[in-house]
CSV table of C-alpha atoms and ligand atoms in Angstrom, one decimal:
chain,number,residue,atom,x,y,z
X,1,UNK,CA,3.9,-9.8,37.1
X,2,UNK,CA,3.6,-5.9,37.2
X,3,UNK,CA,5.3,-4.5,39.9
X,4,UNK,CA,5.2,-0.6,41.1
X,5,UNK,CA,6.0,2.0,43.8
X,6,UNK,CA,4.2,5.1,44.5
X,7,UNK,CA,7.2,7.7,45.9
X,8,UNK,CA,6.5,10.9,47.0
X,9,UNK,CA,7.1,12.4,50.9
X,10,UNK,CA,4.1,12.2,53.4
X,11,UNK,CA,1.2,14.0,52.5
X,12,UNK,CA,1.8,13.4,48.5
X,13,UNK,CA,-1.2,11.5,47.8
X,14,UNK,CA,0.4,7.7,47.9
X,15,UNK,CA,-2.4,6.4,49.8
X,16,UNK,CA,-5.3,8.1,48.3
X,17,UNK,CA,-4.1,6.9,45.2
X,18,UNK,CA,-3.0,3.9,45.7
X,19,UNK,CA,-6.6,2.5,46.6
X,20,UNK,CA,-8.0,3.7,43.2
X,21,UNK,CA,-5.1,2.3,41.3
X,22,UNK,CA,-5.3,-1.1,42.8
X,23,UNK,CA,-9.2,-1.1,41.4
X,24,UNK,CA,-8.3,-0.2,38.3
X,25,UNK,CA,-5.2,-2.5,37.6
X,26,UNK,CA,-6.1,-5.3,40.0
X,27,UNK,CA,-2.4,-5.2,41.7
X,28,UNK,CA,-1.9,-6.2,45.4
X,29,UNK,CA,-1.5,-3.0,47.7
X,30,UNK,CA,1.0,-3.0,50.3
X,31,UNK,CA,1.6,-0.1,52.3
X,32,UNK,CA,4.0,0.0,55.3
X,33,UNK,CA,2.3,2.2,57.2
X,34,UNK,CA,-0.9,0.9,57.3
X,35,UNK,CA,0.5,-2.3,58.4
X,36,UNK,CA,2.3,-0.9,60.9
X,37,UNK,CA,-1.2,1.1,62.2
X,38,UNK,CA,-2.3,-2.1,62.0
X,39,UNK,CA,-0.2,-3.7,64.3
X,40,UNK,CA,-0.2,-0.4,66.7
X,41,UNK,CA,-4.3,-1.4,66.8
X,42,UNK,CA,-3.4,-5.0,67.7
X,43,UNK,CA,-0.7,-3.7,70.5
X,44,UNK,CA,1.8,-6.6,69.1
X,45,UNK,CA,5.3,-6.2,69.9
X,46,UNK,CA,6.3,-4.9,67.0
X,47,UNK,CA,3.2,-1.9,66.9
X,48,UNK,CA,4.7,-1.2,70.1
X,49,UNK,CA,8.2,-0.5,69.1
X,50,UNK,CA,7.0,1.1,65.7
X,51,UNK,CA,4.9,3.0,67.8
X,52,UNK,CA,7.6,4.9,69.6
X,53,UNK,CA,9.3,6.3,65.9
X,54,UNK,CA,6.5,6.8,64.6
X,55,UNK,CA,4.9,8.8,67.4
X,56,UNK,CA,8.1,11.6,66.7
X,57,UNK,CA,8.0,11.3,62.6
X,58,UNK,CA,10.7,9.2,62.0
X,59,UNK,CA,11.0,6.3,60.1
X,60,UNK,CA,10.7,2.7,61.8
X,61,UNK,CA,14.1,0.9,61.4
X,62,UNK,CA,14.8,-0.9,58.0
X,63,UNK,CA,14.7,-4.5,59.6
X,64,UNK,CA,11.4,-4.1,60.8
X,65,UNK,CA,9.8,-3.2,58.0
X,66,UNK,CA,12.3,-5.4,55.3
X,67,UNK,CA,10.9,-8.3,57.3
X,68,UNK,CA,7.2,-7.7,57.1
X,69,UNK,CA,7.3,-6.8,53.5
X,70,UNK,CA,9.2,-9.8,53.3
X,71,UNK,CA,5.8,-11.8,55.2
X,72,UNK,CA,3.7,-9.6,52.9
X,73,UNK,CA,4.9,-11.1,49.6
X,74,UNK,CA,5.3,-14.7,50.9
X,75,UNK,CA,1.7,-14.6,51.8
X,76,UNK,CA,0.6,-13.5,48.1
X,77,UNK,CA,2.1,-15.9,45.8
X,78,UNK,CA,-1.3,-16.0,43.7
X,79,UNK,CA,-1.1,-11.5,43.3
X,80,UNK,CA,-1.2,-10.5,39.7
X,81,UNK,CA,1.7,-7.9,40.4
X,82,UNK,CA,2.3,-5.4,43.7
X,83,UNK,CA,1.6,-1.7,44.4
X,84,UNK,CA,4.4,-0.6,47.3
X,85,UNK,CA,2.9,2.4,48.7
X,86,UNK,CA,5.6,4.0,51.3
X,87,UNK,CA,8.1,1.3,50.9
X,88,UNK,CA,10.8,1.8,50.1
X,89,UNK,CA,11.9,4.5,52.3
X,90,UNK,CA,15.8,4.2,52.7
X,91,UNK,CA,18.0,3.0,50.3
X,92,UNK,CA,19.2,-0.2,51.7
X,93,UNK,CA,15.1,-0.8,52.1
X,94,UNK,CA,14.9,-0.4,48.2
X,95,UNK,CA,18.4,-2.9,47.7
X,96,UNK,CA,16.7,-5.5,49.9
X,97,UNK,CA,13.3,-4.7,47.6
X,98,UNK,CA,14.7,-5.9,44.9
X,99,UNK,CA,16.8,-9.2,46.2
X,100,UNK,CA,13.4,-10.4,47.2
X,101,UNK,CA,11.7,-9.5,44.0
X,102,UNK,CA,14.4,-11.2,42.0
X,103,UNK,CA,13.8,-14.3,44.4
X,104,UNK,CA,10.4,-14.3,42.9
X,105,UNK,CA,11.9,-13.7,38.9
X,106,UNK,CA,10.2,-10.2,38.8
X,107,UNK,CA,11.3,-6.9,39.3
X,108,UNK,CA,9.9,-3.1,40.0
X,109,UNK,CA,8.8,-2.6,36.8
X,110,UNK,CA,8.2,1.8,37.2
X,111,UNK,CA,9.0,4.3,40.4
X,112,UNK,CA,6.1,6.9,40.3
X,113,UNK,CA,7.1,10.2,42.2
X,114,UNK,CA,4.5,12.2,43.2
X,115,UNK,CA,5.9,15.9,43.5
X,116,UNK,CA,3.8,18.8,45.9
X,117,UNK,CA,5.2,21.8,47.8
X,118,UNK,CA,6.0,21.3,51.6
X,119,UNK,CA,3.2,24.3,52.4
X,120,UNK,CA,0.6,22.2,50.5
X,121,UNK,CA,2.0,18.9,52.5
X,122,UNK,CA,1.8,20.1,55.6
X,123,UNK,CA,-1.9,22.1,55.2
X,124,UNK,CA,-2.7,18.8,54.0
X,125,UNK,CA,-1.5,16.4,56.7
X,126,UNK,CA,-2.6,18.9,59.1
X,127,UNK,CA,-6.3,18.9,58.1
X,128,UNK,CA,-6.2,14.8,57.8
X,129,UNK,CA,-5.1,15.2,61.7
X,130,UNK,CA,-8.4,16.6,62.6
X,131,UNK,CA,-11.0,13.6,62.0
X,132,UNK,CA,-8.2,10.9,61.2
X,133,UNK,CA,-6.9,10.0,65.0
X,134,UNK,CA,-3.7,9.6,63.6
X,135,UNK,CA,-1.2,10.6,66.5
X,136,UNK,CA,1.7,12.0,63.2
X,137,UNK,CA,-0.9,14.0,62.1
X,138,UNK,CA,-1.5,16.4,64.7
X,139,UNK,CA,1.4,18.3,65.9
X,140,UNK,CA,2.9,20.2,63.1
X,141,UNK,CA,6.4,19.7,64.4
X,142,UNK,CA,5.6,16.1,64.3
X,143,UNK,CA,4.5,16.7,60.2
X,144,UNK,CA,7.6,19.1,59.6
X,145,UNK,CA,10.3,16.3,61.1
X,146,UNK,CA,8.6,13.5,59.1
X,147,UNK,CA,9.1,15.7,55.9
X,148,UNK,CA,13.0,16.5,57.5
X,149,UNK,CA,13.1,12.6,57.6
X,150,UNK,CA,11.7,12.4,54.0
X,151,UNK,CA,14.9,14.5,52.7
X,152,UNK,CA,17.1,13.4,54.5
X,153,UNK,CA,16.7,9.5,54.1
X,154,UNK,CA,14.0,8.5,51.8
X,155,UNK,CA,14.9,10.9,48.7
X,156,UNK,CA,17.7,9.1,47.8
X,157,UNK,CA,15.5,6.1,46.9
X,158,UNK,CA,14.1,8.3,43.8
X,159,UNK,CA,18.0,8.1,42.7
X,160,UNK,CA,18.4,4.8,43.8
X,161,UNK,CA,15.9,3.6,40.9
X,162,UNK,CA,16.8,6.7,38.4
X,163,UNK,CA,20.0,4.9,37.6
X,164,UNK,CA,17.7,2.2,36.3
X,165,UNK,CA,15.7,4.7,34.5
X,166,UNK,CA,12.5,3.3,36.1
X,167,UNK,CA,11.6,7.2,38.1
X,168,UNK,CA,8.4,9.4,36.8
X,169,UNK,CA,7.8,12.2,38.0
X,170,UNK,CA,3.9,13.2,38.5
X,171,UNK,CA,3.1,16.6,39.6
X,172,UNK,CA,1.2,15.4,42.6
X,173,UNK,CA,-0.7,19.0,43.2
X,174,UNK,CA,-4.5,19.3,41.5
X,175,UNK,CA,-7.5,17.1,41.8
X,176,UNK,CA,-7.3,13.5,42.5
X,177,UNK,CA,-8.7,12.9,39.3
X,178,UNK,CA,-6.2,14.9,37.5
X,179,UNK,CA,-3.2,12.8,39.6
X,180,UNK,CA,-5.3,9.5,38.5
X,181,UNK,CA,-5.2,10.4,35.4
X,182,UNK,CA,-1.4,11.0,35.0
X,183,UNK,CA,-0.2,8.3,36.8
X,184,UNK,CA,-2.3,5.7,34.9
X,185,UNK,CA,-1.0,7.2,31.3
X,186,UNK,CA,2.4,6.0,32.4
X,187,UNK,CA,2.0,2.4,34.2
X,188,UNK,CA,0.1,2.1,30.7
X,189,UNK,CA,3.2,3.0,28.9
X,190,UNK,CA,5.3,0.6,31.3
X,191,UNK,CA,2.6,-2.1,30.6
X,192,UNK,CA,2.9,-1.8,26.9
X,193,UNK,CA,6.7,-2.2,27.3
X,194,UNK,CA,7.0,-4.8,29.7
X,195,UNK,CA,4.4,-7.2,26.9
F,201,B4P,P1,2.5,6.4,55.7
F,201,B4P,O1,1.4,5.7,56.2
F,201,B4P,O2,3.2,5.9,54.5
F,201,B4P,O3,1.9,7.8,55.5
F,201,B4P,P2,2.2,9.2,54.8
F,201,B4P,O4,3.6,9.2,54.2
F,201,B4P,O5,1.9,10.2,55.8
F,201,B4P,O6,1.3,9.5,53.5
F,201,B4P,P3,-0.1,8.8,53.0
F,201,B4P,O7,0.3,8.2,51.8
F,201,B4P,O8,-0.8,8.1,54.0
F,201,B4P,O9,-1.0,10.1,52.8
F,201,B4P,P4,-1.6,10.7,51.5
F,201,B4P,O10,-0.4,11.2,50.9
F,201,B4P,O11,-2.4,9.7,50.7
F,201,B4P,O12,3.7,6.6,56.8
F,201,B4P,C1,3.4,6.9,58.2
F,201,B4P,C2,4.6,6.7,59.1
F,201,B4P,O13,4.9,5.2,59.1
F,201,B4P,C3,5.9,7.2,58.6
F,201,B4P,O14,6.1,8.6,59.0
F,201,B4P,C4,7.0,6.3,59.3
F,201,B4P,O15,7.2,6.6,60.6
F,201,B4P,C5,6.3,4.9,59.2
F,201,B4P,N1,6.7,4.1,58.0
F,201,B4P,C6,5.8,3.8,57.0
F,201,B4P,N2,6.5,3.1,56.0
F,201,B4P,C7,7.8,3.0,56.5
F,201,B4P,C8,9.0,2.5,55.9
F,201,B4P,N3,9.0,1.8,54.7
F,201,B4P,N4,10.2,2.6,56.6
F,201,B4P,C9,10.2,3.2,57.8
F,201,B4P,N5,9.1,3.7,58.4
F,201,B4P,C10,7.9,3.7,57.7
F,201,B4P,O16,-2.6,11.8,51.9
F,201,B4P,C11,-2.4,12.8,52.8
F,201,B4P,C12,-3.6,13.7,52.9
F,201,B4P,O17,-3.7,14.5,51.7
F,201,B4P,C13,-5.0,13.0,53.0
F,201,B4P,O18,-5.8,13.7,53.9
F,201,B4P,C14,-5.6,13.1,51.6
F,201,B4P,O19,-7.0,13.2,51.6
F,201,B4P,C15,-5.0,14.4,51.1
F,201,B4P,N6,-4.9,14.4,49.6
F,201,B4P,C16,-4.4,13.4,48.9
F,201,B4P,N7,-4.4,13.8,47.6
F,201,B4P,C17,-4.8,15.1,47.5
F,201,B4P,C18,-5.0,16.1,46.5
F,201,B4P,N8,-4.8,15.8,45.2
F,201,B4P,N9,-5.4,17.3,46.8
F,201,B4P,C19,-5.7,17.6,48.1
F,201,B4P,N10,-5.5,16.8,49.2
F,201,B4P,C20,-5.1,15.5,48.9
């Protein structure tokens, strides 16, 4: 099993990414925050409450998202490895990450950081506001606090992983093409390693 995540603070380019690299490599994608969009669309219980952080840019709290990554993996024991697109997000997310990978006998196998300016974030989350409906999109103090959340909680997950040496940086500012491009040259590197 191949395991990775794709880091970087709101805005970076995990999602647009993530969809192409899931083609290519045939991984499962999971991404918190469209599971948690989708269960805003369904009006469960727990859309509802994740609504209410999310609404203001913060993150949803660890529990609530530990468990449905937790309901993500047990529902995919046939996946050839998993892509973890904006998860984790706080350190104790990325502790109870790996308890549950080790449950399963794998393991993140490479942390790819996706690195862009906060201008170039917010221009870009800014202009996804306008046709994307999404409510965190649209209010540039909204963008700005979820970046403020981004430093203040979810960076330390890039340090969390560097002890392991599993962290590559990706300069996440160019074409999509060009991003493609870099981060596939190092999950081939991992691959090669972990055969
Ligand atoms: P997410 O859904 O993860 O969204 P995001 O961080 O805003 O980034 P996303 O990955 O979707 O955007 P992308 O960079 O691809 O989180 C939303 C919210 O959910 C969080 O704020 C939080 O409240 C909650 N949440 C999610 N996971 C959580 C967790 N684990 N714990 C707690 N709370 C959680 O793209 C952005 C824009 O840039 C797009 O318009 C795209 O087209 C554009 N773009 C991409 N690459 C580009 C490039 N190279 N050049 C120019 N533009 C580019």
């Amino acid at each position: 099993m191949f395991n990775l995540i794709l880091f970087g603070p709101p805005g970076s380019g995990k999602g647009t990414q993530s969809e192409n690299l899931i083609k290519k490599y045939g991984l499962k994608h999971l991404s918190t925050g469209d599971i948690l969009r989708s269960e805003i669309a369904g009006q469960t219980a727990l859309g509802l409450e994740a609504k209410s952080f999310m609404d203001k840019g913060q993150l949803v709290p660890d529990e609530v998202v530990i468990g449905m990554i937790s309901s993500a993996l047990e529902a995919n024991p046939e996946a050839a490895g998993f892509l973890f697109d904006g998860f984790p997000r706080t350190t104790a997310q990325a502790e109870a990450l790996d308890k549950l990978l080790s449950l399963k006998k794998t393991e993140i196998a490479v942390v790819l950081a996706l690195e862009v300016s906060e201008e170039e974030l917010v221009k870009r989350l800014l202009n996804r506001g306008k046709t994307s409906g999404r409510s965190d999109d649209t209010s540039e103090e909204i963008v700005r606090a979820r970046i403020v959340e981004y430093h203040a909680k979810t960076s330390a997950v890039a340090d969390y992983y560097r002890q392991f040496d599993k962290v590559e940086s990706i300069k996440g500012e160019g074409s999509v093409d060009e991003i493609f491009d870099a981060l596939c040259k190092q999950i081939d590197v991992r691959m090669e390693e972990a055969i």
